[in-house]
PDB file of C-alpha atoms and ligand atoms in Angstrom:
ATOM      1  CA  MET Q 906      10.239 126.087  77.888  1.00  0.00           C
ATOM      2  CA  MET Q 907       7.041 124.304  78.817  1.00  0.00           C
ATOM      3  CA  THR Q 908       7.517 120.869  80.208  1.00  0.00           C
ATOM      4  CA  SER Q 909       3.926 119.727  80.521  1.00  0.00           C
ATOM      5  CA  MET Q 910       3.226 116.755  78.277  1.00  0.00           C
ATOM      6  CA  SER Q 911      -0.472 117.044  77.897  1.00  0.00           C
ATOM      7  CA  LYS Q 912      -1.950 118.841  74.881  1.00  0.00           C
ATOM      8  CA  LEU Q 913      -5.187 120.758  74.547  1.00  0.00           C
ATOM      9  CA  ILE Q 914      -7.091 120.400  71.288  1.00  0.00           C
ATOM     10  CA  ILE Q 915     -10.046 122.681  70.697  1.00  0.00           C
ATOM     11  CA  ALA Q 916     -12.646 121.864  68.062  1.00  0.00           C
ATOM     12  CA  ASN Q 917     -14.173 125.127  66.936  1.00  0.00           C
ATOM     13  CA  TRP Q 918     -17.223 123.993  64.991  1.00  0.00           C
ATOM     14  CA  LYS Q 919     -18.233 127.594  64.206  1.00  0.00           C
ATOM     15  CA  MET Q 920     -21.828 127.607  62.811  1.00  0.00           C
ATOM     16  CA  ASN Q 921     -21.723 123.889  61.934  1.00  0.00           C
ATOM     17  CA  PRO Q 922     -23.197 121.341  61.536  1.00  0.00           C
ATOM     18  CA  PRO Q 923     -26.710 122.405  60.493  1.00  0.00           C
ATOM     19  CA  THR Q 924     -28.671 119.940  62.636  1.00  0.00           C
ATOM     20  CA  LEU Q 925     -28.486 118.550  66.150  1.00  0.00           C
ATOM     21  CA  ALA Q 926     -28.654 115.014  64.759  1.00  0.00           C
ATOM     22  CA  GLU Q 927     -25.493 115.643  62.727  1.00  0.00           C
ATOM     23  CA  ALA Q 928     -23.809 117.243  65.727  1.00  0.00           C
ATOM     24  CA  ARG Q 929     -24.599 114.172  67.837  1.00  0.00           C
ATOM     25  CA  THR Q 930     -23.190 111.834  65.195  1.00  0.00           C
ATOM     26  CA  LEU Q 931     -20.026 113.911  64.826  1.00  0.00           C
ATOM     27  CA  LEU Q 932     -19.529 113.974  68.584  1.00  0.00           C
ATOM     28  CA  SER Q 933     -20.129 110.269  69.003  1.00  0.00           C
ATOM     29  CA  VAL Q 934     -17.365 109.440  66.507  1.00  0.00           C
ATOM     30  CA  ILE Q 935     -14.949 112.029  67.924  1.00  0.00           C
ATOM     31  CA  LYS Q 936     -15.616 110.680  71.406  1.00  0.00           C
ATOM     32  CA  LYS Q 937     -14.220 107.276  70.523  1.00  0.00           C
ATOM     33  CA  THR Q 938     -10.774 108.768  70.026  1.00  0.00           C
ATOM     34  CA  ALA Q 939     -11.053 111.631  72.522  1.00  0.00           C
ATOM     35  CA  LEU Q 940     -11.726 109.285  75.406  1.00  0.00           C
ATOM     36  CA  VAL Q 941      -8.714 107.073  74.753  1.00  0.00           C
ATOM     37  CA  VAL Q 942      -5.938 109.572  74.019  1.00  0.00           C
ATOM     38  CA  ARG Q 943      -4.359 109.856  77.451  1.00  0.00           C
ATOM     39  CA  ASN Q 944      -2.212 112.917  76.883  1.00  0.00           C
ATOM     40  CA  VAL Q 945      -4.887 115.076  75.334  1.00  0.00           C
ATOM     41  CA  THR Q 946      -7.769 117.143  76.617  1.00  0.00           C
ATOM     42  CA  THR Q 947     -10.330 117.666  73.863  1.00  0.00           C
ATOM     43  CA  VAL Q 948     -12.658 120.643  73.985  1.00  0.00           C
ATOM     44  CA  ILE Q 949     -15.665 120.726  71.679  1.00  0.00           C
ATOM     45  CA  ALA Q 950     -17.033 124.212  71.010  1.00  0.00           C
ATOM     46  CA  PRO Q 951     -20.310 123.600  69.166  1.00  0.00           C
ATOM     47  CA  PRO Q 952     -22.903 126.220  68.259  1.00  0.00           C
ATOM     48  CA  THR Q 953     -24.243 127.399  71.635  1.00  0.00           C
ATOM     49  CA  VAL Q 954     -27.745 125.974  71.031  1.00  0.00           C
ATOM     50  CA  PHE Q 955     -26.266 122.483  70.751  1.00  0.00           C
ATOM     51  CA  LEU Q 956     -24.147 122.797  73.879  1.00  0.00           C
ATOM     52  CA  GLN Q 957     -26.513 121.356  76.435  1.00  0.00           C
ATOM     53  CA  PRO Q 958     -27.763 118.304  74.517  1.00  0.00           C
ATOM     54  CA  LEU Q 959     -24.192 117.384  73.612  1.00  0.00           C
ATOM     55  CA  ALA Q 960     -22.664 118.126  76.995  1.00  0.00           C
ATOM     56  CA  VAL Q 961     -25.212 116.120  79.002  1.00  0.00           C
ATOM     57  CA  SER Q 962     -24.445 113.044  76.956  1.00  0.00           C
ATOM     58  CA  SER Q 963     -20.716 113.122  77.695  1.00  0.00           C
ATOM     59  CA  ARG Q 964     -19.096 114.000  80.928  1.00  0.00           C
ATOM     60  CA  ALA Q 965     -15.471 112.995  80.982  1.00  0.00           C
ATOM     61  CA  LYS Q 966     -12.340 114.725  82.159  1.00  0.00           C
ATOM     62  CA  ARG Q 967     -10.704 114.239  78.773  1.00  0.00           C
ATOM     63  CA  LEU Q 968     -13.657 115.578  76.812  1.00  0.00           C
ATOM     64  CA  GLN Q 969     -14.863 119.021  77.735  1.00  0.00           C
ATOM     65  CA  PHE Q 970     -17.154 121.587  76.153  1.00  0.00           C
ATOM     66  CA  GLY Q 971     -16.907 125.240  75.386  1.00  0.00           C
ATOM     67  CA  VAL Q 972     -18.700 128.077  73.655  1.00  0.00           C
ATOM     68  CA  GLN Q 973     -17.407 130.260  70.858  1.00  0.00           C
ATOM     69  CA  ASN Q 974     -18.410 133.545  72.473  1.00  0.00           C
ATOM     70  CA  MET Q 975     -20.330 135.059  75.375  1.00  0.00           C
ATOM     71  CA  HIS Q 976     -21.194 138.465  76.815  1.00  0.00           C
ATOM     72  CA  PHE Q 977     -19.197 139.915  79.691  1.00  0.00           C
ATOM     73  CA  ALA Q 978     -22.265 141.070  81.657  1.00  0.00           C
ATOM     74  CA  THR Q 979     -23.717 138.675  84.216  1.00  0.00           C
ATOM     75  CA  MET Q 980     -27.342 139.390  83.281  1.00  0.00           C
ATOM     76  CA  GLY Q 981     -29.428 142.162  81.851  1.00  0.00           C
ATOM     77  CA  PRO Q 982     -30.937 143.628  78.713  1.00  0.00           C
ATOM     78  CA  GLN Q 983     -28.311 142.292  76.238  1.00  0.00           C
ATOM     79  CA  VAL Q 984     -30.634 140.976  73.523  1.00  0.00           C
ATOM     80  CA  GLY Q 985     -29.489 137.740  71.908  1.00  0.00           C
ATOM     81  CA  GLU Q 986     -26.464 137.303  74.156  1.00  0.00           C
ATOM     82  CA  VAL Q 987     -25.539 134.672  76.731  1.00  0.00           C
ATOM     83  CA  SER Q 988     -23.530 135.103  79.920  1.00  0.00           C
ATOM     84  CA  ALA Q 989     -20.637 133.119  81.339  1.00  0.00           C
ATOM     85  CA  THR Q 990     -22.787 131.750  84.156  1.00  0.00           C
ATOM     86  CA  GLN Q 991     -25.504 130.663  81.729  1.00  0.00           C
ATOM     87  CA  VAL Q 992     -23.152 128.694  79.505  1.00  0.00           C
ATOM     88  CA  ARG Q 993     -21.387 127.235  82.524  1.00  0.00           C
ATOM     89  CA  GLU Q 994     -24.782 126.103  83.816  1.00  0.00           C
ATOM     90  CA  VAL Q 995     -25.489 124.067  80.683  1.00  0.00           C
ATOM     91  CA  GLY Q 996     -22.123 122.373  80.362  1.00  0.00           C
ATOM     92  CA  ALA Q 997     -19.388 124.733  79.171  1.00  0.00           C
ATOM     93  CA  SER Q 998     -16.007 124.765  80.900  1.00  0.00           C
ATOM     94  CA  TYR Q 999     -14.215 126.827  78.264  1.00  0.00           C
ATOM     95  CA  VAL Q1000     -15.022 129.941  76.280  1.00  0.00           C
ATOM     96  CA  LEU Q1001     -13.320 131.170  73.121  1.00  0.00           C
ATOM     97  CA  ILE Q1002     -12.711 134.908  73.287  1.00  0.00           C
ATOM     98  CA  GLY Q1003     -11.559 137.341  70.607  1.00  0.00           C
ATOM     99  CA  HIS Q1004     -11.638 134.935  67.679  1.00  0.00           C
ATOM    100  CA  SER Q1005     -10.845 136.909  64.540  1.00  0.00           C
ATOM    101  CA  ALA Q1006     -14.357 136.266  63.213  1.00  0.00           C
ATOM    102  CA  ARG Q1007     -15.731 138.040  66.308  1.00  0.00           C
ATOM    103  CA  ARG Q1008     -13.139 140.817  66.129  1.00  0.00           C
ATOM    104  CA  GLU Q1009     -14.204 141.319  62.515  1.00  0.00           C
ATOM    105  CA  LEU Q1010     -17.752 141.899  63.755  1.00  0.00           C
ATOM    106  CA  GLY Q1011     -16.449 144.699  65.948  1.00  0.00           C
ATOM    107  CA  GLU Q1012     -15.226 143.028  69.129  1.00  0.00           C
ATOM    108  CA  THR Q1013     -12.574 145.263  70.696  1.00  0.00           C
ATOM    109  CA  ASP Q1014      -9.557 144.503  72.899  1.00  0.00           C
ATOM    110  CA  LYS Q1015     -11.474 146.195  75.730  1.00  0.00           C
ATOM    111  CA  GLU Q1016     -14.370 143.760  75.339  1.00  0.00           C
ATOM    112  CA  VAL Q1017     -11.938 140.867  75.154  1.00  0.00           C
ATOM    113  CA  THR Q1018     -10.428 141.842  78.498  1.00  0.00           C
ATOM    114  CA  LYS Q1019     -13.865 142.165  80.111  1.00  0.00           C
ATOM    115  CA  LYS Q1020     -14.861 138.763  78.777  1.00  0.00           C
ATOM    116  CA  VAL Q1021     -11.687 137.227  80.197  1.00  0.00           C
ATOM    117  CA  SER Q1022     -12.480 138.456  83.695  1.00  0.00           C
ATOM    118  CA  ALA Q1023     -16.166 137.507  83.395  1.00  0.00           C
ATOM    119  CA  ALA Q1024     -15.171 133.996  82.295  1.00  0.00           C
ATOM    120  CA  LEU Q1025     -12.740 133.558  85.185  1.00  0.00           C
ATOM    121  CA  ALA Q1026     -15.308 134.832  87.674  1.00  0.00           C
ATOM    122  CA  ALA Q1027     -17.774 132.203  86.413  1.00  0.00           C
ATOM    123  CA  LYS Q1028     -15.162 129.407  86.569  1.00  0.00           C
ATOM    124  CA  LEU Q1029     -14.786 129.093  82.818  1.00  0.00           C
ATOM    125  CA  THR Q1030     -11.370 128.820  81.209  1.00  0.00           C
ATOM    126  CA  PRO Q1031     -10.900 131.716  78.791  1.00  0.00           C
ATOM    127  CA  VAL Q1032      -9.180 130.880  75.503  1.00  0.00           C
ATOM    128  CA  VAL Q1033      -8.061 134.134  73.928  1.00  0.00           C
ATOM    129  CA  PHE Q1034      -7.265 134.320  70.222  1.00  0.00           C
ATOM    130  CA  VAL Q1035      -4.561 136.689  69.030  1.00  0.00           C
ATOM    131  CA  GLY Q1036      -3.156 137.052  65.552  1.00  0.00           C
ATOM    132  CA  GLU Q1037      -2.480 139.490  62.760  1.00  0.00           C
ATOM    133  CA  ARG Q1038      -4.705 139.927  59.710  1.00  0.00           C
ATOM    134  CA  GLU Q1039      -1.745 140.469  57.430  1.00  0.00           C
ATOM    135  CA  ARG Q1040       2.023 140.541  57.608  1.00  0.00           C
ATOM    136  CA  ASP Q1041       4.219 143.404  56.523  1.00  0.00           C
ATOM    137  CA  ALA Q1042       7.907 143.488  55.728  1.00  0.00           C
ATOM    138  CA  HIS Q1043       8.669 145.858  58.624  1.00  0.00           C
ATOM    139  CA  GLY Q1044       7.221 143.685  61.356  1.00  0.00           C
ATOM    140  CA  ASN Q1045       4.473 146.133  62.292  1.00  0.00           C
ATOM    141  CA  PHE Q1046       2.160 143.158  62.710  1.00  0.00           C
ATOM    142  CA  LEU Q1047       4.080 142.303  65.873  1.00  0.00           C
ATOM    143  CA  ARG Q1048       2.687 145.459  67.462  1.00  0.00           C
ATOM    144  CA  VAL Q1049      -0.843 144.231  66.821  1.00  0.00           C
ATOM    145  CA  ILE Q1050      -0.076 140.964  68.564  1.00  0.00           C
ATOM    146  CA  ARG Q1051       1.725 142.639  71.467  1.00  0.00           C
ATOM    147  CA  LYS Q1052      -1.325 144.839  72.069  1.00  0.00           C
ATOM    148  CA  GLN Q1053      -3.798 141.963  71.793  1.00  0.00           C
ATOM    149  CA  VAL Q1054      -1.785 139.869  74.255  1.00  0.00           C
ATOM    150  CA  LYS Q1055      -1.270 142.671  76.782  1.00  0.00           C
ATOM    151  CA  ASP Q1056      -4.837 143.947  76.574  1.00  0.00           C
ATOM    152  CA  ALA Q1057      -6.293 140.493  77.175  1.00  0.00           C
ATOM    153  CA  PHE Q1058      -4.953 140.560  80.746  1.00  0.00           C
ATOM    154  CA  THR Q1059      -5.591 144.131  81.858  1.00  0.00           C
ATOM    155  CA  GLU Q1060      -8.459 143.182  84.192  1.00  0.00           C
ATOM    156  CA  THR Q1061      -7.116 139.788  85.229  1.00  0.00           C
ATOM    157  CA  PRO Q1062      -6.048 139.419  88.862  1.00  0.00           C
ATOM    158  CA  ARG Q1063      -2.442 138.258  89.138  1.00  0.00           C
ATOM    159  CA  SER Q1064      -3.469 135.016  90.799  1.00  0.00           C
ATOM    160  CA  ARG Q1065      -5.598 134.075  87.756  1.00  0.00           C
ATOM    161  CA  ILE Q1066      -3.199 134.960  84.943  1.00  0.00           C
ATOM    162  CA  LYS Q1067      -2.019 131.372  84.647  1.00  0.00           C
ATOM    163  CA  ASP Q1068      -5.600 130.219  83.997  1.00  0.00           C
ATOM    164  CA  VAL Q1069      -5.860 132.109  80.720  1.00  0.00           C
ATOM    165  CA  ILE Q1070      -5.015 130.217  77.521  1.00  0.00           C
ATOM    166  CA  LEU Q1071      -3.744 131.984  74.415  1.00  0.00           C
ATOM    167  CA  VAL Q1072      -4.107 130.859  70.822  1.00  0.00           C
ATOM    168  CA  TYR Q1073      -1.792 132.378  68.256  1.00  0.00           C
ATOM    169  CA  GLU Q1074      -3.893 132.241  65.109  1.00  0.00           C
ATOM    170  CA  PRO Q1075      -2.833 134.391  62.161  1.00  0.00           C
ATOM    171  CA  VAL Q1076      -6.038 135.391  60.393  1.00  0.00           C
ATOM    172  CA  TRP Q1077      -4.513 134.844  56.956  1.00  0.00           C
ATOM    173  CA  ALA Q1078      -3.680 131.223  57.816  1.00  0.00           C
ATOM    174  CA  ILE Q1079      -7.278 130.225  58.668  1.00  0.00           C
ATOM    175  CA  SER Q1080      -8.518 127.635  56.161  1.00  0.00           C
ATOM    176  CA  THR Q1081     -11.442 129.773  55.062  1.00  0.00           C
ATOM    177  CA  ALA Q1082      -9.459 133.039  54.756  1.00  0.00           C
ATOM    178  CA  SER Q1083      -9.876 134.863  51.464  1.00  0.00           C
ATOM    179  CA  PRO Q1084      -7.133 134.261  48.867  1.00  0.00           C
ATOM    180  CA  ARG Q1085      -6.199 137.951  49.197  1.00  0.00           C
ATOM    181  CA  LEU Q1086      -5.580 137.597  52.913  1.00  0.00           C
ATOM    182  CA  ARG Q1087      -3.748 134.326  52.397  1.00  0.00           C
ATOM    183  CA  SER Q1088      -1.302 135.889  49.985  1.00  0.00           C
ATOM    184  CA  ALA Q1089      -0.753 138.726  52.460  1.00  0.00           C
ATOM    185  CA  GLY Q1090       0.748 136.144  54.780  1.00  0.00           C
ATOM    186  CA  THR Q1091       4.095 134.548  54.141  1.00  0.00           C
ATOM    187  CA  ASN Q1092       4.154 132.065  51.269  1.00  0.00           C
ATOM    188  CA  GLY Q1093       0.380 131.714  51.540  1.00  0.00           C
ATOM    189  CA  GLY Q1094       0.892 129.269  54.436  1.00  0.00           C
ATOM    190  CA  ILE Q1095       2.717 129.394  57.750  1.00  0.00           C
ATOM    191  CA  THR Q1096       5.845 127.326  58.398  1.00  0.00           C
ATOM    192  CA  THR Q1097       6.627 125.530  61.640  1.00  0.00           C
ATOM    193  CA  ASN Q1098       9.631 127.812  61.992  1.00  0.00           C
ATOM    194  CA  GLU Q1099       7.352 130.848  61.885  1.00  0.00           C
ATOM    195  CA  ILE Q1100       4.997 129.268  64.413  1.00  0.00           C
ATOM    196  CA  HIS Q1101       7.991 128.731  66.690  1.00  0.00           C
ATOM    197  CA  GLN Q1102       9.154 132.337  66.308  1.00  0.00           C
ATOM    198  CA  MET Q1103       5.679 133.642  67.087  1.00  0.00           C
ATOM    199  CA  THR Q1104       5.395 131.412  70.157  1.00  0.00           C
ATOM    200  CA  LEU Q1105       8.668 132.860  71.411  1.00  0.00           C
ATOM    201  CA  PHE Q1106       7.407 136.360  70.681  1.00  0.00           C
ATOM    202  CA  VAL Q1107       4.135 135.842  72.564  1.00  0.00           C
ATOM    203  CA  ARG Q1108       6.051 134.321  75.486  1.00  0.00           C
ATOM    204  CA  LYS Q1109       8.409 137.331  75.458  1.00  0.00           C
ATOM    205  CA  VAL Q1110       5.477 139.750  75.656  1.00  0.00           C
ATOM    206  CA  LEU Q1111       4.048 137.731  78.547  1.00  0.00           C
ATOM    207  CA  THR Q1112       7.442 137.756  80.265  1.00  0.00           C
ATOM    208  CA  GLU Q1113       7.723 141.545  79.945  1.00  0.00           C
ATOM    209  CA  SER Q1114       4.322 141.889  81.573  1.00  0.00           C
ATOM    210  CA  PHE Q1115       4.372 139.236  84.267  1.00  0.00           C
ATOM    211  CA  GLY Q1116       7.904 137.919  84.686  1.00  0.00           C
ATOM    212  CA  ILE Q1117       9.271 134.669  83.394  1.00  0.00           C
ATOM    213  CA  ALA Q1118       7.872 132.348  86.067  1.00  0.00           C
ATOM    214  CA  MET Q1119       4.293 133.464  85.439  1.00  0.00           C
ATOM    215  CA  ALA Q1120       4.752 133.680  81.650  1.00  0.00           C
ATOM    216  CA  ARG Q1121       5.813 130.046  81.569  1.00  0.00           C
ATOM    217  CA  LYS Q1122       2.554 128.951  83.168  1.00  0.00           C
ATOM    218  CA  ILE Q1123       0.383 130.354  80.390  1.00  0.00           C
ATOM    219  CA  LYS Q1124      -0.523 127.813  77.732  1.00  0.00           C
ATOM    220  CA  ILE Q1125       0.002 128.855  74.118  1.00  0.00           C
ATOM    221  CA  LEU Q1126      -1.800 127.011  71.338  1.00  0.00           C
ATOM    222  CA  TYR Q1127      -1.621 127.429  67.581  1.00  0.00           C
ATOM    223  CA  GLY Q1128      -4.597 127.820  65.253  1.00  0.00           C
ATOM    224  CA  GLY Q1129      -4.922 128.193  61.492  1.00  0.00           C
ATOM    225  CA  SER Q1130      -5.444 125.315  59.008  1.00  0.00           C
ATOM    226  CA  VAL Q1131      -4.343 122.586  61.400  1.00  0.00           C
ATOM    227  CA  ASN Q1132      -5.276 119.316  59.694  1.00  0.00           C
ATOM    228  CA  ALA Q1133      -4.442 115.627  59.551  1.00  0.00           C
ATOM    229  CA  ASN Q1134      -1.425 116.260  57.347  1.00  0.00           C
ATOM    230  CA  ASN Q1135       0.319 118.916  59.404  1.00  0.00           C
ATOM    231  CA  ALA Q1136      -0.847 118.194  62.976  1.00  0.00           C
ATOM    232  CA  GLU Q1137       2.180 116.165  63.956  1.00  0.00           C
ATOM    233  CA  GLU Q1138       4.590 118.823  62.753  1.00  0.00           C
ATOM    234  CA  VAL Q1139       2.645 121.751  64.227  1.00  0.00           C
ATOM    235  CA  LEU Q1140       2.151 120.066  67.595  1.00  0.00           C
ATOM    236  CA  GLY Q1141       5.835 119.201  67.678  1.00  0.00           C
ATOM    237  CA  VAL Q1142       6.840 122.875  67.640  1.00  0.00           C
ATOM    238  CA  PRO Q1143       8.571 123.628  70.973  1.00  0.00           C
ATOM    239  CA  GLY Q1144       6.332 125.678  73.247  1.00  0.00           C
ATOM    240  CA  ILE Q1145       3.099 124.812  71.410  1.00  0.00           C
ATOM    241  CA  GLU Q1146       0.770 123.083  73.830  1.00  0.00           C
ATOM    242  CA  GLY Q1147      -2.160 122.382  71.617  1.00  0.00           C
ATOM    243  CA  ALA Q1148      -4.230 123.596  68.721  1.00  0.00           C
ATOM    244  CA  ALA Q1149      -7.494 125.252  67.787  1.00  0.00           C
ATOM    245  CA  VAL Q1150      -9.004 123.365  64.880  1.00  0.00           C
ATOM    246  CA  GLY Q1151     -11.804 124.719  62.708  1.00  0.00           C
ATOM    247  CA  GLY Q1152     -12.586 123.014  59.402  1.00  0.00           C
ATOM    248  CA  ALA Q1153     -10.793 119.753  60.192  1.00  0.00           C
ATOM    249  CA  SER Q1154     -12.794 119.304  63.411  1.00  0.00           C
ATOM    250  CA  LEU Q1155     -15.962 118.771  61.356  1.00  0.00           C
ATOM    251  CA  ASP Q1156     -14.567 115.582  59.881  1.00  0.00           C
ATOM    252  CA  ALA Q1157     -14.494 113.048  62.716  1.00  0.00           C
ATOM    253  CA  LYS Q1158     -11.930 110.837  60.995  1.00  0.00           C
ATOM    254  CA  GLU Q1159      -9.552 113.683  60.262  1.00  0.00           C
ATOM    255  CA  PHE Q1160     -10.005 115.116  63.731  1.00  0.00           C
ATOM    256  CA  GLY Q1161      -9.202 111.694  65.159  1.00  0.00           C
ATOM    257  CA  VAL Q1162      -5.861 111.769  63.330  1.00  0.00           C
ATOM    258  CA  ILE Q1163      -5.151 115.174  64.897  1.00  0.00           C
ATOM    259  CA  LEU Q1164      -5.993 113.879  68.383  1.00  0.00           C
ATOM    260  CA  ARG Q1165      -3.680 110.914  67.934  1.00  0.00           C
ATOM    261  CA  ALA Q1166      -0.894 113.187  66.691  1.00  0.00           C
ATOM    262  CA  ALA Q1167      -1.386 115.358  69.794  1.00  0.00           C
ATOM    263  CA  ASN Q1168      -1.208 112.284  71.978  1.00  0.00           C
ATOM    264  CA  LYS Q1169       2.218 111.450  70.598  1.00  0.00           C
ATOM    265  CA  ALA Q1170       3.599 114.992  70.454  1.00  0.00           C
TER     266      ALA Q1170
HETATM  267  P1  PGA K1479      -9.306 126.428  60.516  1.00  0.00           P
HETATM  268  O1  PGA K1479     -10.001 127.422  61.551  1.00  0.00           O
HETATM  269  O2  PGA K1479      -8.722 125.286  61.305  1.00  0.00           O
HETATM  270  O3  PGA K1479     -10.419 125.992  59.601  1.00  0.00           O
HETATM  271  O4  PGA K1479      -8.245 127.211  59.818  1.00  0.00           O
HETATM  272  C1  PGA K1479      -9.371 127.739  62.761  1.00  0.00           C
HETATM  273  C2  PGA K1479     -10.142 128.782  63.525  1.00  0.00           C
HETATM  274  O5  PGA K1479     -10.783 129.645  62.896  1.00  0.00           O
HETATM  275  O6  PGA K1479     -10.106 128.768  64.767  1.00  0.00           O
END
C-alpha cells in the first residue's frame, strides 16, 4: 500500500466561473488555505483562457495549475486546440486527460494515450480519468476500466510510468450526472468500501501490466461528488492519494474544508 503522506487535490473548475474577476476572487480565497496545508498539493485547473493571468499571480510549490484538456500534436493546423508546450509555457504543470466529459465528446482511448505521451514529453504531469458510465450486476464495467487503465499507458516509456496519475471517477457519481445515470450506479452514490475495492482493482490492473513495484508508484485519486461532508472519509480510504473535485471547488469555503481534510488524512 502507498506510504506517501502527501495528498493531491485537483480543482476542476470546468467552464466556470464566467468572468476573470470571479476567477481571481475564487483563487485568492482558495490560496489562503492552499498555501498553509503542508501535506497537500493543490492543483487549480481553470478554463484555459484564465490560466495565464491566474498562474502568474501565484507561484508556489503547494499551489500548481493545470488545464482540463489539450491536443497531442506539438503544433499545426488543429483549429481551436492548444498543445502541451503552449499550456506549459503559460503556467500549467498538470493536464487532465480523458475526463468523462471529454470522452463523451468523442475522445478515444487512443487519443488519451497520445495525450499522455505528449504531456510527459512537454514536462506536464498527466492526470488520466478512468471510470464506468454505469454499473451492471455481472461486473462487465470492470472490463471498461481495465481497458481505460491499460490503454492510457500504451505509448508511455517504462521510465515515465510512475509520473502518470490516475483518477478513478465513476461517471454516475459525478455531482452533475443525470438522475438516470446516478440510479445506474450503486445506491445512487458510491460508498467508501466501493472506492476501496475499485482502488484495489485499478492497482491490480497496473500490477498485471508493470509489476508490483512500479504499480505502487502510480498515484490513484478518487473523483465524483467529493465535498466538504465526505472529504475526510473519502480521503481516508487506504490507497487513495487525493481527489479530483468539480462542483465543490467553485465554493472557496467548501474547498477549504476539503483541503484541510486532505491535510489530516
Ligand atoms: P464533481 O465533479 O466533484 O462535481 O462530481 C468531478 C469531476 O467531474 O471531475
